[in-house]
Amino acid sequence: TTSERTINALRRSIARLNRFAPTYISKTGAQSDIRSNQGEYLMNISIGTPPFEILAIADTGRSLTGGPTVTLPKSIIGCGHNNEGSFSEKGSGIIGLGGGAVSLISQMSSLISEKFSYCLVPFSSESGISQINFGTNAVVSGSGVVSTPLIKNPPEVFYFLTLEAISVDDDKLEFTGSSLGTSEGNIIINSGTTLTLFPQDFYSKLEASVANKIDAKHIDAPIESLRLCYEANRTAELRVPNITMHFRNADVKLSPLNTFLLVSEGISCFTFSSFQGLAIYGNLAQMNFLVGYDIENQALSFKPTQCS
């Protein structure tokens, strides 16, 4: 069922956290489909000659390789011999879109002007398919665009942002930093993680603020990674507060679609949770935004967009 797939995807996302191209391409752009898979986003990629097409998780928190590598002409592709963790039946691996030296982005950097963007469709989208763009076609511009600096922190595979605060309606909560103990580059953005995660101390304040503004029956979460759940047959039944992410120089206002998820029949849960590690801005918070990475200029842009 849909709820079972959603819950399984959430479990896979947390499990992965705990384990924590073609020869010719035009500089003006390349494009691939990106598909919703109930908590994960799968990207089409073709390998070899003749090309063999696979679907794999599009993950901005990974390099292309996760184990020993096989070197092909002008490409490095990971080859796993001791594969662990939990993956869906549809996905055949991970497409590393991170900043590491052997990620797909790094290997194509000179061909794509160090730019890529994606638009993640909501779970409820009938088509479930959008696009990921590379090169100058990936530039995010126009009305409604806000941009925040990409911060260079180790490890280089991650894209770090600076989150200054989160507003829950008119209640503004300052975010001083993650477990790294720094306020500069204190959160990573990751398309391969489903939930948005914060250290326990900050998350507890955020949860209390959100819960204080929702008048609905609180119920137990169906899985451990979810913390705040309510009885609701549709998320629209909940009168949820407005949540705004205050990144440096960029305020990103989330919709109820981003902040609450119908995880099973009659249960809607907050898409933020706690994690004792890096703070992570997950893919549910990125749905229906065009998200552009300009690595050359060290900037990340958000533009509210109907992705489906």
Coordinates of C-alpha atoms in Angstrom, one line a residue:
T1 CA 0.0 0.0 0.0
T2 CA 1.0 3.6 -0.3
S3 CA 1.4 4.0 3.5
E4 CA 3.6 0.9 3.7
R5 CA 5.8 2.3 0.9
T6 CA 6.1 5.6 2.7
I7 CA 7.0 4.1 6.1
N8 CA 9.5 1.8 4.4
A9 CA 11.1 4.7 2.6
L10 CA 11.4 6.6 5.9
R11 CA 13.1 3.6 7.5
R12 CA 15.5 3.2 4.6
S13 CA 16.4 6.9 4.8
I14 CA 17.3 6.6 8.5
A15 CA 19.2 3.4 7.9
R16 CA 21.4 5.0 5.3
L17 CA 22.1 7.9 7.6
N18 CA 23.3 5.5 10.3
R19 CA 25.8 4.1 7.8
F20 CA 27.0 7.4 7.4
A21 CA 28.0 10.0 -18.4
P22 CA 27.8 10.1 -21.8
T23 CA 31.2 10.9 -23.6
Y24 CA 29.8 14.1 -25.1
I25 CA 27.6 16.6 -23.4
S26 CA 26.6 20.1 -24.3
K27 CA 27.7 22.8 -21.9
T28 CA 24.3 24.4 -22.4
G29 CA 22.7 21.6 -20.5
A30 CA 21.7 18.0 -20.0
Q31 CA 18.6 16.6 -18.5
S32 CA 17.4 13.4 -16.8
D33 CA 14.1 12.3 -15.3
I34 CA 13.8 12.3 -11.6
R35 CA 11.0 10.1 -10.1
S36 CA 9.2 10.2 -6.8
N37 CA 9.4 6.8 -4.9
Q38 CA 7.5 7.6 -1.7
G39 CA 10.3 9.2 0.2
E40 CA 13.2 8.8 -2.2
Y41 CA 13.8 10.3 -5.6
L42 CA 15.2 8.1 -8.4
M43 CA 17.2 9.3 -11.3
N44 CA 17.5 7.7 -14.8
I45 CA 21.1 7.2 -15.9
S46 CA 22.5 5.1 -18.8
I47 CA 25.9 3.3 -18.5
G48 CA 28.0 1.7 -21.1
T49 CA 27.9 1.1 -24.9
P50 CA 25.3 0.2 -25.9
P51 CA 23.7 2.1 -23.0
F52 CA 22.1 0.2 -20.1
E53 CA 19.6 2.3 -18.2
I54 CA 19.1 2.1 -14.5
L55 CA 17.2 3.9 -11.8
A56 CA 19.2 5.0 -8.7
I57 CA 18.7 7.3 -5.8
A58 CA 19.7 10.9 -6.6
D59 CA 21.7 11.8 -3.5
T60 CA 23.4 15.1 -2.9
G61 CA 25.0 13.7 0.2
R62 CA 27.1 11.0 -1.6
S63 CA 30.0 10.7 -4.0
L64 CA 29.4 8.4 -6.9
T65 CA 31.3 5.6 -5.2
G66 CA 30.6 3.9 -1.9
G67 CA 33.2 1.2 -2.0
P68 CA 35.9 -0.2 -4.4
T69 CA 35.8 1.5 -7.9
V70 CA 36.0 0.4 -11.4
T71 CA 37.6 3.0 -13.7
L72 CA 36.0 3.4 -17.1
P73 CA 37.0 5.8 -19.9
K74 CA 36.5 9.3 -18.4
S75 CA 34.3 8.0 -15.6
I76 CA 34.5 6.4 -12.2
I77 CA 31.6 4.2 -11.0
G78 CA 31.3 2.5 -7.7
C79 CA 31.2 -1.2 -7.5
G80 CA 29.9 -2.7 -4.2
H81 CA 31.0 -6.1 -3.0
N82 CA 29.7 -5.9 0.6
N83 CA 26.4 -4.0 0.2
E84 CA 24.4 -3.3 3.4
G85 CA 21.5 -1.2 4.3
S86 CA 18.0 -0.9 2.9
F87 CA 17.0 0.0 -0.6
S88 CA 13.8 -0.1 -2.5
E89 CA 13.1 -2.7 -5.3
K90 CA 13.0 0.0 -7.9
G91 CA 16.4 1.6 -7.2
S92 CA 19.6 0.0 -8.4
G93 CA 22.1 2.1 -6.4
I94 CA 23.0 5.7 -5.7
I95 CA 23.8 8.5 -8.1
G96 CA 26.3 10.6 -6.2
L97 CA 25.5 14.3 -6.7
G98 CA 27.7 15.5 -3.7
G99 CA 30.8 17.5 -3.7
G100 CA 33.3 14.7 -3.4
A101 CA 36.1 14.2 -6.0
V102 CA 34.5 11.2 -7.6
S103 CA 30.9 12.3 -7.6
L104 CA 29.0 12.6 -10.9
I105 CA 29.0 16.4 -10.4
S106 CA 32.7 16.6 -9.8
Q107 CA 33.5 14.4 -12.8
M108 CA 31.3 16.4 -15.1
S109 CA 32.2 19.8 -13.6
S110 CA 33.9 21.3 -16.7
L111 CA 31.1 20.1 -18.9
I112 CA 28.2 21.5 -16.9
S113 CA 29.7 24.8 -15.7
E114 CA 29.5 23.4 -12.1
K115 CA 25.7 23.8 -12.1
F116 CA 22.8 21.5 -11.6
S117 CA 19.2 21.9 -10.4
Y118 CA 16.2 19.7 -9.6
C119 CA 12.5 20.0 -8.8
L120 CA 11.1 17.3 -6.6
V121 CA 7.5 16.4 -7.2
P122 CA 5.2 15.8 -4.2
F123 CA 4.3 12.2 -3.2
S124 CA 0.7 12.9 -4.3
S125 CA 1.7 13.8 -7.9
E126 CA 0.0 11.6 -10.4
S127 CA 2.9 11.6 -12.8
G128 CA 5.6 11.4 -10.1
I129 CA 8.2 12.6 -12.7
S130 CA 10.1 15.8 -12.9
Q131 CA 13.6 16.7 -14.3
I132 CA 17.1 17.2 -13.0
N133 CA 19.1 19.7 -15.2
F134 CA 22.8 20.2 -15.7
G135 CA 24.7 23.1 -17.1
T136 CA 23.5 26.6 -17.9
N137 CA 19.9 25.3 -18.3
A138 CA 20.1 24.6 -14.5
V139 CA 20.4 28.3 -13.6
V140 CA 17.5 29.3 -11.3
S141 CA 16.2 32.8 -12.0
G142 CA 13.0 34.9 -12.1
S143 CA 10.5 36.1 -9.6
G144 CA 10.6 34.5 -6.1
V145 CA 14.2 33.3 -6.2
V146 CA 16.2 33.5 -3.0
S147 CA 19.8 32.4 -2.7
T148 CA 22.1 31.5 0.2
P149 CA 25.8 30.8 0.2
L150 CA 27.2 27.3 0.0
I151 CA 29.8 26.9 2.8
K152 CA 32.9 24.8 2.4
N153 CA 33.2 22.5 5.4
P154 CA 34.6 19.0 5.7
P155 CA 33.7 16.5 4.6
E156 CA 33.7 17.9 1.1
V157 CA 31.0 15.5 -0.1
F158 CA 28.3 17.5 1.7
Y159 CA 26.7 20.8 0.6
F160 CA 26.6 23.0 3.8
L161 CA 24.3 25.9 4.3
T162 CA 23.9 28.4 7.2
L163 CA 20.5 28.2 8.9
E164 CA 20.0 31.2 11.2
A165 CA 16.5 30.5 12.6
I166 CA 13.2 28.8 12.0
S167 CA 9.9 30.7 12.4
V168 CA 6.7 28.9 13.5
D169 CA 4.1 31.5 12.7
D170 CA 5.5 34.5 14.8
D171 CA 7.6 32.3 17.0
K172 CA 11.2 32.6 15.8
L173 CA 13.7 30.0 17.1
E174 CA 17.3 30.8 16.7
F175 CA 19.5 27.9 15.4
T176 CA 23.0 28.2 16.9
G177 CA 24.5 25.2 15.3
S178 CA 24.7 21.4 14.8
S179 CA 26.7 18.8 16.6
L180 CA 29.8 20.2 14.8
G181 CA 29.5 23.2 17.2
T182 CA 29.6 25.8 14.5
S183 CA 27.0 28.4 13.3
E184 CA 28.7 28.8 9.9
G185 CA 27.7 26.0 7.6
N186 CA 25.6 24.3 10.3
I187 CA 23.2 22.2 8.1
I188 CA 23.5 20.2 5.0
I189 CA 21.0 19.9 2.2
N190 CA 20.5 16.4 1.0
S191 CA 18.1 15.0 -1.6
G192 CA 18.7 11.5 -0.4
T193 CA 17.4 12.0 3.1
T194 CA 13.6 12.1 3.6
L195 CA 13.1 13.9 6.9
T196 CA 14.6 17.2 8.0
L197 CA 16.7 16.5 11.1
F198 CA 18.1 18.5 14.0
P199 CA 20.0 17.8 17.2
Q200 CA 17.6 16.8 20.0
D201 CA 17.8 20.1 22.0
F202 CA 16.8 22.3 19.1
Y203 CA 14.3 19.8 17.8
S204 CA 12.5 19.7 21.2
K205 CA 12.0 23.4 21.1
L206 CA 10.7 23.3 17.5
E207 CA 8.3 20.4 18.2
A208 CA 6.9 22.2 21.2
S209 CA 6.3 25.3 19.2
V210 CA 4.6 23.4 16.4
A211 CA 2.5 21.3 18.8
N212 CA 1.3 24.4 20.7
K213 CA -0.3 25.8 17.5
I214 CA -2.1 22.6 16.4
D215 CA -5.6 21.8 17.8
A216 CA -5.9 18.1 16.9
K217 CA -5.7 14.7 18.6
H218 CA -2.1 13.7 19.2
I219 CA -1.4 10.0 18.5
D220 CA 1.6 7.7 18.7
A221 CA 3.9 7.7 15.7
P222 CA 3.9 4.5 13.5
I223 CA 7.7 4.4 13.4
E224 CA 10.4 5.6 15.8
S225 CA 11.9 8.2 13.4
L226 CA 8.7 10.2 13.5
R227 CA 8.0 12.2 16.6
L228 CA 4.9 14.4 16.2
C229 CA 1.7 12.8 14.7
Y230 CA -1.9 13.6 14.7
E231 CA -5.2 11.9 13.8
A232 CA -6.1 13.1 10.3
N233 CA -7.3 11.5 7.1
R234 CA -5.8 14.3 5.1
T235 CA -3.0 16.7 5.9
A236 CA -5.3 19.5 4.8
E237 CA -7.6 18.7 7.8
L238 CA -4.9 19.9 10.1
R239 CA -4.5 23.7 10.6
V240 CA -0.8 23.7 10.7
P241 CA 1.4 26.7 11.4
N242 CA 3.4 28.5 8.8
I243 CA 7.0 27.4 9.0
T244 CA 9.8 29.5 7.5
M245 CA 13.5 28.5 7.2
H246 CA 15.7 31.5 7.7
F247 CA 18.9 30.6 5.8
R248 CA 21.6 33.3 5.4
N249 CA 20.2 35.9 3.0
A250 CA 17.3 33.6 2.1
D251 CA 13.9 33.0 3.8
V252 CA 12.2 29.9 2.5
K253 CA 8.5 29.6 3.4
L254 CA 7.3 26.0 3.5
S255 CA 3.8 24.8 2.7
P256 CA 1.9 22.2 4.7
L257 CA 2.9 19.8 1.9
N258 CA 6.5 20.2 3.1
T259 CA 5.9 20.0 6.9
F260 CA 3.3 17.3 7.4
L261 CA 3.0 13.9 5.7
L262 CA 0.1 11.4 5.6
V263 CA 2.1 8.3 6.5
S264 CA -0.7 5.9 6.9
E265 CA -4.5 5.9 7.0
G266 CA -5.7 8.5 9.5
I267 CA -2.2 9.5 10.6
S268 CA -0.4 12.7 9.6
C269 CA 3.1 13.4 11.0
F270 CA 5.6 16.3 11.2
T271 CA 8.4 15.8 8.7
F272 CA 11.0 17.2 11.0
S273 CA 12.7 15.0 13.6
S274 CA 15.8 14.6 15.8
F275 CA 19.1 13.0 14.9
Q276 CA 22.3 13.0 16.9
G277 CA 24.6 14.1 14.1
L278 CA 24.6 16.7 11.3
A279 CA 21.5 18.8 10.9
I280 CA 20.0 17.8 7.5
Y281 CA 17.5 19.6 5.3
G282 CA 15.7 16.7 3.7
N283 CA 13.8 16.1 0.5
L284 CA 10.3 16.5 1.9
A285 CA 11.1 20.1 2.7
Q286 CA 12.4 20.6 -0.9
M287 CA 9.2 19.4 -2.7
N288 CA 7.7 21.9 -5.1
F289 CA 10.9 24.0 -5.1
L290 CA 13.3 24.4 -7.9
V291 CA 16.6 24.0 -6.1
G292 CA 19.7 25.2 -8.0
Y293 CA 23.4 24.4 -7.1
D294 CA 25.9 26.9 -8.5
I295 CA 29.2 25.4 -7.2
E296 CA 31.4 27.7 -9.1
N297 CA 29.9 30.7 -7.4
Q298 CA 29.2 28.8 -4.1
A299 CA 25.5 29.6 -4.0
L300 CA 22.3 27.6 -3.7
S301 CA 18.9 29.0 -4.9
F302 CA 15.3 28.2 -4.1
K303 CA 12.3 29.1 -6.2
P304 CA 8.7 28.0 -5.3
T305 CA 7.6 25.9 -8.3
Q306 CA 4.9 23.4 -9.3
C307 CA 7.3 20.6 -10.0
S308 CA 4.7 18.1 -11.4

